[in-house]
Amino acid sequence: MTHAHRRARRTAAAALALALTGAATATAVAGPASAAPPITRPAPGQGVMSYVVNTDATPAAVARVRVAVARAGGSTVVDYPEIGVVVARSADADFRDDVLAGHFSSLVDSVGPTRTVPVLEGVPGRWRGPGRGPQRPEMRELLTGGASAPGGAAALGVVDATAVDEPVEAVQWDMAAIGADRANAIEPGSPDVVVGVLDDGIDDSHPDLAGQVDRSLSGDCTGGGRFDGSEGAYLPFPGGYHGTHVAGTIGAKRDGQGVVGVAPGVTLAAVKVVSAEGFIYPESAICGFMHAAEEGFDVTNNSYYVDPWEFWCDDEVSQAAAREAVTRAVAYAESQGVVSAAAAGNSAYDLADKTTSSSSPNDGSGAIADRDVRGCVDMPTELPGVVTVSATQQDGARSTFSNYGEGVIDVAAPGTRVISTIPQSILPSGYAALSGTSMASPHVAGVLALLKTTHPDATPAELRALLEEQATDVPCPATPYAGQPCTGSPEDNGYFGEGLVDALAAVTVG
């Protein structure tokens, strides 16, 4: 299926550059950094590093910054005049300093790296790093063996996985829990509503996903942040399954077999932001959100956090520029009518009371122990306008792995042992039960798609308000998990936010 009209729908709006510089982020004050990482520089012969340069959101400013990049010994990979962001590469260790000292330095808001190791994408035979994405060998073993994954943030937010032989709609406890089984019998969602799955691709050869993905809207953002819409670019790298599972939860079709998604009538678009090495770098996420804005997507699902930092701090030069660039991209997408849902994360961490983190950077340079992350954010889930989703289990309790936090969690959705689609090249049955906030977020994306169907003129802010108003209140448990306090009211608390999302209400409540 194609939606050629959607690009034209956004053309007039896209012509107006959004003045995001300095206004897109509600910045919290970070505490003193006890082990602030220095700016990453390539050592002689180390290789090419990736950077973002932020400037005014005008074509003229971006053009001048491109010149500044070239004069500093770099090359521009892609630029976005709409948000004043330039993605660049350089092997020069002094690149950042030279850009800031150059002729157009007054136009540069910030410049910094997007990772801590040289670029690997597209370089055959290079070290793949430890990774945490769906291509890790142990994740394939996990699926075929039915074991549990170690740790809390493995493999794009999957914490356990079990192969399923013959799933039927009746065993989808998650759909019954949010009323989706009844909702999509009334209103399956409009094919005019497009949900972008920003993930590791979608295998749309799966019987439950055949015909559900608009290939003309799909593509790959992992080539340095430049969108590739060529044939098949949206397909998963070998071993990838995460986006296919997410896609099934959102929009697997109702055909009397297999599984059914929350909104089986909507259109899916696969936007690959996960590299073959299993990382989601800032430039790929930026590309994903900007593509969603350009093509007029209605909803995006984001079941990941942006690598290599679990929490991005705006007082550290190794992170500030990339944090700002991703923030601008998310804000621009919202300004173009895109509402986004994102996984809260799987570390059982209180996002409302951050202290330290020892899990990043995770791209091979070595994690920093006890890094002070007060005032820092998990991207994209903690960015303004993004719906932050915690996970629940079948008995209604918060999933033990799910992050939480009063004033941070917006809503909750099923995330433990969720049965959905898996490429048959990995599992012949084509189905697996996975756990993670990665599995919770697509339920919310599906409900947002149903709300967009029933309220086609609603803005992203209005859709978020409807989602929260219609959610079923879930009070804090009488006995919260040890060391994980649940604070707030029955109507809005740190475990469940405004409550469990309600797909049935989305199609029956005016």
Short mmCIF file of C-alpha atoms in Angstrom, two decimals:
data_model
loop_
_atom_site.label_atom_id
_atom_site.label_comp_id
_atom_site.label_asym_id
_atom_site.label_seq_id
_atom_site.Cartn_x
_atom_site.Cartn_y
_atom_site.Cartn_z
CA MET A 1 0.00 0.00 0.00
CA THR A 2 1.14 3.56 -0.55
CA HIS A 3 0.32 6.92 0.95
CA ALA A 4 1.76 9.31 -1.63
CA HIS A 5 -0.61 12.07 -0.53
CA ARG A 6 0.93 12.24 2.93
CA ARG A 7 4.10 14.04 1.83
CA ALA A 8 2.10 16.76 0.13
CA ARG A 9 -0.02 17.08 3.25
CA ARG A 10 3.03 18.24 5.20
CA THR A 11 4.76 20.35 2.53
CA ALA A 12 3.34 23.72 3.53
CA ALA A 13 4.00 23.15 7.21
CA ALA A 14 7.52 21.92 6.58
CA ALA A 15 8.33 25.12 4.71
CA LEU A 16 8.12 27.02 7.97
CA ALA A 17 11.38 26.44 9.86
CA LEU A 18 10.70 25.72 13.50
CA ALA A 19 12.57 28.00 15.88
CA LEU A 20 13.68 25.30 18.25
CA THR A 21 17.07 26.67 19.19
CA GLY A 22 17.25 26.96 22.92
CA ALA A 23 13.52 26.51 23.34
CA ALA A 24 12.99 22.83 22.79
CA THR A 25 14.31 21.60 26.10
CA ALA A 26 13.02 22.21 29.59
CA THR A 27 16.46 21.78 31.09
CA ALA A 28 16.95 20.53 34.63
CA VAL A 29 20.01 21.56 36.58
CA ALA A 30 22.43 18.68 36.91
CA GLY A 31 24.36 17.97 40.05
CA PRO A 32 28.15 18.03 40.15
CA ALA A 33 29.64 15.39 37.91
CA SER A 34 31.90 13.21 39.99
CA ALA A 35 33.38 11.49 36.94
CA ALA A 36 32.46 13.66 33.99
CA PRO A 37 33.70 11.97 30.83
CA PRO A 38 35.92 14.12 28.63
CA ILE A 39 35.05 14.86 25.04
CA THR A 40 35.89 11.84 22.92
CA ARG A 41 38.70 12.42 20.43
CA PRO A 42 39.99 10.00 17.82
CA ALA A 43 43.59 9.08 18.45
CA PRO A 44 45.90 9.25 15.44
CA GLY A 45 44.89 6.48 13.09
CA GLN A 46 41.91 5.54 15.27
CA GLY A 47 39.29 6.24 12.64
CA VAL A 48 36.39 8.49 11.79
CA MET A 49 34.17 9.92 14.52
CA SER A 50 30.57 11.09 14.16
CA TYR A 51 29.40 14.53 15.36
CA VAL A 52 26.38 16.79 15.43
CA VAL A 53 26.60 20.55 15.05
CA ASN A 54 23.62 22.64 16.17
CA THR A 55 22.85 26.06 14.76
CA ASP A 56 19.89 28.30 13.94
CA ALA A 57 16.97 26.58 12.23
CA THR A 58 17.45 28.37 8.91
CA PRO A 59 18.85 27.21 5.56
CA ALA A 60 21.39 30.06 5.60
CA ALA A 61 22.79 29.13 9.01
CA VAL A 62 22.99 25.46 8.10
CA ALA A 63 24.79 26.28 4.84
CA ARG A 64 27.42 28.27 6.74
CA VAL A 65 27.87 25.50 9.28
CA ARG A 66 28.47 23.06 6.44
CA VAL A 67 31.32 25.33 5.34
CA ALA A 68 32.62 25.41 8.91
CA VAL A 69 32.56 21.62 9.03
CA ALA A 70 34.58 21.39 5.82
CA ARG A 71 37.12 23.98 6.97
CA ALA A 72 37.59 22.00 10.20
CA GLY A 73 38.49 18.89 8.23
CA GLY A 74 35.12 17.21 8.37
CA SER A 75 32.40 16.22 5.94
CA THR A 76 28.65 16.68 6.20
CA VAL A 77 26.64 13.46 6.14
CA VAL A 78 23.19 15.03 6.30
CA ASP A 79 21.66 18.29 7.48
CA TYR A 80 18.24 19.40 8.67
CA PRO A 81 17.57 23.13 8.15
CA GLU A 82 14.15 22.68 9.78
CA ILE A 83 15.84 22.16 13.15
CA GLY A 84 19.32 23.57 12.55
CA VAL A 85 21.20 20.29 12.89
CA VAL A 86 24.17 19.11 10.84
CA VAL A 87 25.48 15.55 11.14
CA ALA A 88 29.19 15.37 10.29
CA ARG A 89 32.17 13.04 10.36
CA SER A 90 35.85 13.70 10.86
CA ALA A 91 39.06 11.85 11.65
CA ASP A 92 40.64 15.06 12.95
CA ALA A 93 41.14 14.99 16.72
CA ASP A 94 40.72 18.78 16.85
CA PHE A 95 37.49 18.85 14.83
CA ARG A 96 35.24 20.14 17.61
CA ASP A 97 37.69 22.83 18.70
CA ASP A 98 38.27 23.92 15.11
CA VAL A 99 34.53 24.28 14.44
CA LEU A 100 34.12 26.37 17.59
CA ALA A 101 37.11 28.54 16.66
CA GLY A 102 36.27 28.92 12.98
CA HIS A 103 34.93 31.84 10.95
CA PHE A 104 31.28 30.91 11.55
CA SER A 105 31.68 30.03 15.22
CA SER A 106 29.08 32.63 16.22
CA LEU A 107 26.47 30.52 14.44
CA VAL A 108 27.36 27.33 16.31
CA ASP A 109 25.16 26.63 19.32
CA SER A 110 26.94 23.40 20.19
CA VAL A 111 29.03 20.64 18.65
CA GLY A 112 29.88 17.24 20.02
CA PRO A 113 30.22 13.53 19.30
CA THR A 114 27.38 11.07 18.92
CA ARG A 115 29.36 8.13 20.33
CA THR A 116 32.61 7.26 22.07
CA VAL A 117 34.13 4.98 19.43
CA PRO A 118 34.82 5.39 15.71
CA VAL A 119 32.11 4.80 13.15
CA LEU A 120 31.66 1.12 12.32
CA GLU A 121 28.53 1.15 10.18
CA GLY A 122 29.21 -0.09 6.70
CA VAL A 123 32.82 -1.11 7.42
CA PRO A 124 33.14 -4.86 6.64
CA GLY A 125 34.96 -7.01 9.15
CA ARG A 126 35.22 -4.33 11.83
CA TRP A 127 34.82 -5.07 15.52
CA ARG A 128 31.14 -5.29 16.40
CA GLY A 129 31.43 -4.25 20.02
CA PRO A 130 29.55 -5.80 22.94
CA GLY A 131 26.23 -4.54 21.63
CA ARG A 132 22.85 -4.84 23.24
CA GLY A 133 20.72 -5.08 20.15
CA PRO A 134 18.81 -7.90 18.55
CA GLN A 135 21.82 -9.24 16.67
CA ARG A 136 23.56 -10.51 19.81
CA PRO A 137 24.07 -14.30 19.46
CA GLU A 138 22.78 -14.96 22.96
CA MET A 139 19.45 -13.40 22.05
CA ARG A 140 18.93 -15.90 19.29
CA GLU A 141 19.76 -18.65 21.75
CA LEU A 142 17.35 -17.03 24.17
CA LEU A 143 14.52 -17.29 21.68
CA THR A 144 15.17 -20.85 20.69
CA GLY A 145 15.95 -22.02 24.22
CA GLY A 146 13.31 -20.19 26.20
CA ALA A 147 15.75 -19.03 28.88
CA SER A 148 15.79 -15.68 30.63
CA ALA A 149 18.10 -12.86 29.66
CA PRO A 150 20.57 -11.63 32.25
CA GLY A 151 20.35 -8.07 33.49
CA GLY A 152 17.78 -5.40 32.96
CA ALA A 153 18.55 -3.60 29.74
CA ALA A 154 19.68 -6.32 27.34
CA ALA A 155 18.85 -6.34 23.68
CA LEU A 156 16.74 -3.26 23.05
CA GLY A 157 14.77 -3.74 26.21
CA VAL A 158 13.98 -7.46 26.01
CA VAL A 159 14.47 -9.14 29.39
CA ASP A 160 13.20 -12.64 28.60
CA ALA A 161 11.90 -14.56 25.62
CA THR A 162 10.13 -17.85 24.99
CA ALA A 163 9.30 -19.49 21.69
CA VAL A 164 5.58 -20.07 21.07
CA ASP A 165 4.42 -22.82 18.73
CA GLU A 166 0.77 -22.21 17.96
CA PRO A 167 -0.46 -18.89 19.31
CA VAL A 168 -4.10 -18.05 19.09
CA GLU A 169 -5.82 -14.78 19.78
CA ALA A 170 -7.35 -16.23 22.95
CA VAL A 171 -3.96 -16.46 24.71
CA GLN A 172 -3.11 -12.80 24.16
CA TRP A 173 -3.68 -11.75 27.75
CA ASP A 174 -2.27 -8.34 26.96
CA MET A 175 -4.98 -7.51 24.44
CA ALA A 176 -7.74 -8.54 26.84
CA ALA A 177 -6.18 -6.48 29.63
CA ILE A 178 -6.51 -3.22 27.70
CA GLY A 179 -9.75 -4.11 25.89
CA ALA A 180 -8.06 -4.30 22.50
CA ASP A 181 -9.75 -7.60 21.62
CA ARG A 182 -13.13 -5.88 21.88
CA ALA A 183 -11.95 -2.55 20.52
CA ASN A 184 -10.64 -3.72 17.17
CA ALA A 185 -13.81 -5.73 16.59
CA ILE A 186 -15.60 -2.35 16.69
CA GLU A 187 -12.94 -0.17 15.07
CA PRO A 188 -9.69 -1.75 13.84
CA GLY A 189 -8.14 1.59 12.99
CA SER A 190 -7.98 3.57 9.78
CA PRO A 191 -5.49 2.71 7.02
CA ASP A 192 -4.99 6.47 6.72
CA VAL A 193 -3.36 6.44 10.15
CA VAL A 194 0.36 5.65 9.86
CA VAL A 195 2.37 4.31 12.78
CA GLY A 196 6.12 4.52 12.35
CA VAL A 197 8.01 1.69 14.04
CA LEU A 198 11.44 3.15 14.79
CA ASP A 199 13.32 -0.04 15.50
CA ASP A 200 15.48 -2.68 13.80
CA GLY A 201 13.17 -3.14 10.81
CA ILE A 202 10.07 -5.21 10.14
CA ASP A 203 9.94 -8.58 8.40
CA ASP A 204 6.70 -8.05 6.51
CA SER A 205 6.90 -11.48 4.92
CA HIS A 206 5.39 -12.77 8.17
CA PRO A 207 1.80 -13.91 7.46
CA ASP A 208 0.37 -11.65 10.17
CA LEU A 209 2.21 -8.60 8.82
CA ALA A 210 1.87 -9.17 5.07
CA GLY A 211 0.24 -6.10 3.55
CA GLN A 212 0.41 -4.14 6.81
CA VAL A 213 3.62 -2.23 6.03
CA ASP A 214 3.74 0.65 3.55
CA ARG A 215 7.10 0.04 1.93
CA SER A 216 7.08 3.45 0.24
CA LEU A 217 7.19 5.09 3.67
CA SER A 218 9.80 2.71 5.07
CA GLY A 219 13.58 2.73 5.03
CA ASP A 220 16.89 2.70 6.86
CA CYS A 221 18.41 5.50 8.98
CA THR A 222 21.54 3.65 10.10
CA GLY A 223 23.86 4.86 7.34
CA GLY A 224 25.23 7.76 9.33
CA GLY A 225 21.78 9.24 9.83
CA ARG A 226 20.99 9.62 6.13
CA PHE A 227 17.64 8.06 5.15
CA ASP A 228 17.78 5.20 2.64
CA GLY A 229 14.44 4.41 1.05
CA SER A 230 15.75 1.88 -1.44
CA GLU A 231 13.98 -1.43 -1.94
CA GLY A 232 14.31 -3.68 1.08
CA ALA A 233 16.32 -1.18 3.14
CA TYR A 234 13.72 -1.36 5.90
CA LEU A 235 14.15 -5.11 6.42
CA PRO A 236 15.94 -6.34 9.57
CA PHE A 237 19.63 -7.12 9.51
CA PRO A 238 20.30 -10.88 9.84
CA GLY A 239 19.05 -12.03 13.23
CA GLY A 240 16.91 -8.98 13.87
CA TYR A 241 13.47 -9.60 15.35
CA HIS A 242 12.72 -6.80 17.80
CA GLY A 243 10.88 -4.47 15.41
CA THR A 244 8.91 -7.36 13.95
CA HIS A 245 7.64 -8.28 17.42
CA VAL A 246 6.79 -4.64 18.18
CA ALA A 247 5.00 -4.28 14.83
CA GLY A 248 2.80 -7.30 15.52
CA THR A 249 1.65 -5.82 18.82
CA ILE A 250 0.67 -2.60 17.08
CA GLY A 251 -0.87 -3.86 13.89
CA ALA A 252 -0.84 -7.60 13.18
CA LYS A 253 -3.87 -8.20 11.00
CA ARG A 254 -7.01 -9.99 12.04
CA ASP A 255 -7.17 -12.97 9.68
CA GLY A 256 -8.39 -15.79 11.87
CA GLN A 257 -4.94 -17.13 12.65
CA GLY A 258 -1.84 -16.14 14.57
CA VAL A 259 -2.03 -12.98 16.65
CA VAL A 260 -3.92 -9.71 16.33
CA GLY A 261 -2.53 -6.25 17.04
CA VAL A 262 -4.12 -3.41 19.00
CA ALA A 263 -4.99 -1.61 15.76
CA PRO A 264 -4.95 -4.13 12.90
CA GLY A 265 -6.47 -1.69 10.43
CA VAL A 266 -3.78 0.98 10.56
CA THR A 267 -0.75 1.28 8.31
CA LEU A 268 2.73 0.49 9.58
CA ALA A 269 5.98 2.05 8.39
CA ALA A 270 9.32 0.44 9.21
CA VAL A 271 12.08 2.94 9.97
CA LYS A 272 15.31 1.15 10.83
CA VAL A 273 17.30 3.03 13.46
CA VAL A 274 19.23 0.08 14.93
CA SER A 275 22.62 -0.59 13.38
CA ALA A 276 23.87 -4.04 12.43
CA GLU A 277 25.99 -3.86 15.58
CA GLY A 278 22.85 -3.35 17.66
CA PHE A 279 23.17 0.36 18.52
CA ILE A 280 20.74 3.25 18.19
CA TYR A 281 22.95 6.30 17.81
CA PRO A 282 21.63 9.89 17.96
CA GLU A 283 21.97 10.51 14.23
CA SER A 284 19.80 7.47 13.48
CA ALA A 285 17.12 8.55 15.95
CA ILE A 286 17.17 12.08 14.53
CA CYS A 287 16.74 10.66 11.03
CA GLY A 288 13.82 8.54 12.22
CA PHE A 289 11.92 11.43 13.78
CA MET A 290 12.63 13.77 10.87
CA HIS A 291 11.45 11.14 8.39
CA ALA A 292 8.28 10.68 10.42
CA ALA A 293 7.70 14.43 10.25
CA GLU A 294 8.43 14.68 6.53
CA GLU A 295 6.16 11.80 5.59
CA GLY A 296 3.32 12.84 7.87
CA PHE A 297 3.28 9.87 10.23
CA ASP A 298 0.63 10.10 12.92
CA VAL A 299 2.34 8.01 15.61
CA THR A 300 5.82 6.66 16.28
CA ASN A 301 6.82 3.86 18.61
CA ASN A 302 10.25 3.96 20.21
CA SER A 303 11.15 0.79 22.10
CA TYR A 304 14.80 1.69 22.76
CA TYR A 305 17.03 4.23 24.38
CA VAL A 306 19.54 6.26 22.41
CA ASP A 307 23.09 4.89 22.69
CA PRO A 308 25.74 5.05 23.95
CA TRP A 309 24.54 6.83 27.11
CA GLU A 310 21.72 5.46 29.27
CA PHE A 311 21.22 9.01 30.53
CA TRP A 312 22.29 12.07 28.53
CA CYS A 313 23.61 15.07 30.47
CA ASP A 314 23.55 18.60 29.09
CA ASP A 315 26.49 19.71 31.24
CA GLU A 316 28.88 17.22 29.64
CA VAL A 317 30.39 18.11 26.28
CA SER A 318 30.42 14.45 25.31
CA GLN A 319 26.61 14.44 25.37
CA ALA A 320 25.12 17.94 25.31
CA ALA A 321 25.09 18.55 21.56
CA ALA A 322 23.60 15.18 20.69
CA ARG A 323 20.99 15.55 23.42
CA GLU A 324 19.98 18.91 22.00
CA ALA A 325 19.84 17.59 18.43
CA VAL A 326 17.59 14.65 19.31
CA THR A 327 15.38 16.94 21.39
CA ARG A 328 14.95 19.26 18.42
CA ALA A 329 14.03 16.36 16.14
CA VAL A 330 11.39 15.05 18.55
CA ALA A 331 9.93 18.53 19.00
CA TYR A 332 9.85 19.11 15.25
CA ALA A 333 8.06 15.82 14.65
CA GLU A 334 5.42 16.81 17.19
CA SER A 335 5.01 20.19 15.50
CA GLN A 336 4.22 18.31 12.30
CA GLY A 337 1.49 16.23 13.95
CA VAL A 338 3.45 13.20 15.17
CA VAL A 339 2.72 11.80 18.64
CA SER A 340 5.34 9.44 20.05
CA ALA A 341 5.33 6.65 22.62
CA ALA A 342 8.51 5.28 24.19
CA ALA A 343 9.60 2.52 26.53
CA ALA A 344 10.53 3.66 30.04
CA GLY A 345 13.40 1.17 30.34
CA ASN A 346 14.11 -2.08 32.15
CA SER A 347 16.46 -1.28 35.02
CA ALA A 348 13.83 -1.01 37.80
CA TYR A 349 15.21 2.52 38.17
CA ASP A 350 13.43 5.53 39.68
CA LEU A 351 13.54 8.04 36.85
CA ALA A 352 12.15 10.72 39.17
CA ASP A 353 15.06 10.38 41.58
CA LYS A 354 18.19 9.71 39.55
CA THR A 355 21.48 9.42 41.37
CA THR A 356 24.22 7.46 39.63
CA SER A 357 24.57 5.05 36.73
CA SER A 358 27.33 2.58 35.87
CA SER A 359 26.00 1.17 32.61
CA SER A 360 27.35 3.58 30.01
CA PRO A 361 28.83 4.41 27.65
CA ASN A 362 28.02 1.02 26.21
CA ASP A 363 29.65 1.20 22.78
CA GLY A 364 33.03 -0.22 23.65
CA SER A 365 35.08 2.51 25.31
CA GLY A 366 34.23 1.27 28.79
CA ALA A 367 31.38 2.13 31.14
CA ILE A 368 31.98 4.78 33.80
CA ALA A 369 31.26 3.60 37.33
CA ASP A 370 28.90 5.65 39.49
CA ARG A 371 28.45 8.44 36.99
CA ASP A 372 26.38 11.29 38.43
CA VAL A 373 23.20 11.45 36.32
CA ARG A 374 21.13 13.93 38.30
CA GLY A 375 19.36 16.19 35.81
CA CYS A 376 20.19 13.87 32.91
CA VAL A 377 17.59 12.23 30.65
CA ASP A 378 16.88 8.89 29.04
CA MET A 379 16.26 9.60 25.35
CA PRO A 380 13.77 9.61 23.80
CA THR A 381 11.43 8.52 26.60
CA GLU A 382 12.08 11.51 28.88
CA LEU A 383 12.00 14.17 26.19
CA PRO A 384 9.14 16.71 26.21
CA GLY A 385 5.96 15.49 24.53
CA VAL A 386 6.91 11.81 24.45
CA VAL A 387 4.53 9.37 26.18
CA THR A 388 6.63 7.46 28.73
CA VAL A 389 5.38 3.88 29.20
CA SER A 390 5.95 1.52 32.12
CA ALA A 391 5.20 -2.20 31.91
CA THR A 392 2.69 -4.42 33.70
CA GLN A 393 2.39 -8.17 34.11
CA GLN A 394 -0.65 -10.43 33.79
CA ASP A 395 -1.75 -10.02 37.41
CA GLY A 396 -1.83 -6.25 36.95
CA ALA A 397 1.28 -5.50 38.98
CA ARG A 398 4.12 -3.39 37.64
CA SER A 399 6.61 -5.62 35.84
CA THR A 400 9.53 -6.14 38.19
CA PHE A 401 12.05 -4.89 35.62
CA SER A 402 10.18 -1.74 34.61
CA ASN A 403 11.56 1.71 35.33
CA TYR A 404 9.21 3.94 37.28
CA GLY A 405 8.97 7.43 38.74
CA GLU A 406 6.28 9.88 39.82
CA GLY A 407 5.85 12.65 37.29
CA VAL A 408 7.83 10.72 34.67
CA ILE A 409 5.69 7.69 33.85
CA ASP A 410 2.67 8.79 31.82
CA VAL A 411 0.79 5.51 31.36
CA ALA A 412 1.26 1.77 31.75
CA ALA A 413 0.68 -1.15 29.39
CA PRO A 414 1.30 -4.92 29.31
CA GLY A 415 4.98 -5.79 28.99
CA THR A 416 5.55 -9.24 30.49
CA ARG A 417 5.36 -12.35 28.28
CA VAL A 418 3.71 -10.59 25.37
CA ILE A 419 3.12 -12.94 22.43
CA SER A 420 3.73 -11.42 19.02
CA THR A 421 5.35 -11.95 15.64
CA ILE A 422 8.95 -13.08 15.07
CA PRO A 423 10.65 -13.63 11.68
CA GLN A 424 10.18 -17.23 10.63
CA SER A 425 13.84 -17.30 9.63
CA ILE A 426 14.57 -17.21 13.36
CA LEU A 427 11.67 -19.28 14.67
CA PRO A 428 9.71 -21.42 12.20
CA SER A 429 6.51 -20.91 14.22
CA GLY A 430 6.87 -17.15 13.76
CA TYR A 431 5.85 -16.26 17.33
CA ALA A 432 7.49 -15.63 20.69
CA ALA A 433 6.57 -14.29 24.10
CA LEU A 434 8.92 -11.45 25.04
CA SER A 435 9.15 -9.26 28.12
CA GLY A 436 10.29 -5.67 28.46
CA THR A 437 9.03 -2.12 28.38
CA SER A 438 9.81 -2.53 24.67
CA MET A 439 6.70 -4.72 24.60
CA ALA A 440 4.60 -2.23 26.61
CA SER A 441 5.20 0.84 24.44
CA PRO A 442 3.68 -0.59 21.21
CA HIS A 443 0.39 -1.21 23.03
CA VAL A 444 0.29 2.52 23.71
CA ALA A 445 1.24 3.35 20.12
CA GLY A 446 -1.65 1.15 19.00
CA VAL A 447 -4.13 2.90 21.30
CA LEU A 448 -2.87 6.29 20.08
CA ALA A 449 -3.51 5.07 16.52
CA LEU A 450 -7.08 4.14 17.47
CA LEU A 451 -7.54 7.57 19.06
CA LYS A 452 -6.23 9.21 15.89
CA THR A 453 -8.76 7.14 13.93
CA THR A 454 -11.67 8.30 16.08
CA HIS A 455 -10.31 11.85 16.47
CA PRO A 456 -8.64 12.53 13.11
CA ASP A 457 -8.19 16.25 13.73
CA ALA A 458 -6.66 15.88 17.19
CA THR A 459 -3.20 17.31 17.79
CA PRO A 460 -0.47 15.27 19.49
CA ALA A 461 -1.15 17.11 22.76
CA GLU A 462 -4.86 16.36 22.47
CA LEU A 463 -4.18 12.70 21.75
CA ARG A 464 -1.93 12.46 24.81
CA ALA A 465 -4.64 14.07 26.93
CA LEU A 466 -7.28 11.64 25.65
CA LEU A 467 -4.95 8.70 26.27
CA GLU A 468 -4.41 9.74 29.88
CA GLU A 469 -8.03 10.68 30.56
CA GLN A 470 -9.29 7.32 29.32
CA ALA A 471 -6.65 5.21 31.08
CA THR A 472 -7.87 2.98 33.90
CA ASP A 473 -6.57 4.21 37.25
CA VAL A 474 -4.23 1.77 38.99
CA PRO A 475 -3.32 2.72 42.57
CA CYS A 476 0.02 2.00 44.17
CA PRO A 477 0.22 -1.51 45.62
CA ALA A 478 -0.21 -1.94 49.35
CA THR A 479 3.29 -3.39 49.44
CA PRO A 480 5.55 -1.84 46.78
CA TYR A 481 8.66 -3.66 45.61
CA ALA A 482 11.47 -3.46 48.16
CA GLY A 483 13.50 -0.30 47.74
CA GLN A 484 11.22 0.93 44.95
CA PRO A 485 8.69 3.30 46.53
CA CYS A 486 5.44 4.01 44.72
CA THR A 487 4.46 7.61 45.32
CA GLY A 488 1.54 9.65 44.07
CA SER A 489 -2.22 9.24 43.99
CA PRO A 490 -4.47 6.42 42.76
CA GLU A 491 -5.08 8.56 39.69
CA ASP A 492 -1.42 9.31 38.92
CA ASN A 493 1.57 7.61 40.49
CA GLY A 494 5.12 6.54 39.85
CA TYR A 495 4.37 2.93 38.97
CA PHE A 496 1.48 3.33 36.53
CA GLY A 497 1.27 7.04 35.73
CA GLU A 498 -2.28 7.95 34.75
CA GLY A 499 -3.14 4.26 34.57
CA LEU A 500 -3.44 1.28 32.23
CA VAL A 501 -4.27 2.36 28.68
CA ASP A 502 -7.77 1.53 27.45
CA ALA A 503 -8.16 0.57 23.79
CA LEU A 504 -11.91 0.01 24.11
CA ALA A 505 -12.46 3.52 25.45
CA ALA A 506 -10.47 4.88 22.51
CA VAL A 507 -13.13 3.64 20.08
CA THR A 508 -16.27 4.00 22.22
CA VAL A 509 -15.84 7.19 24.28
CA GLY A 510 -16.54 10.44 22.48
#
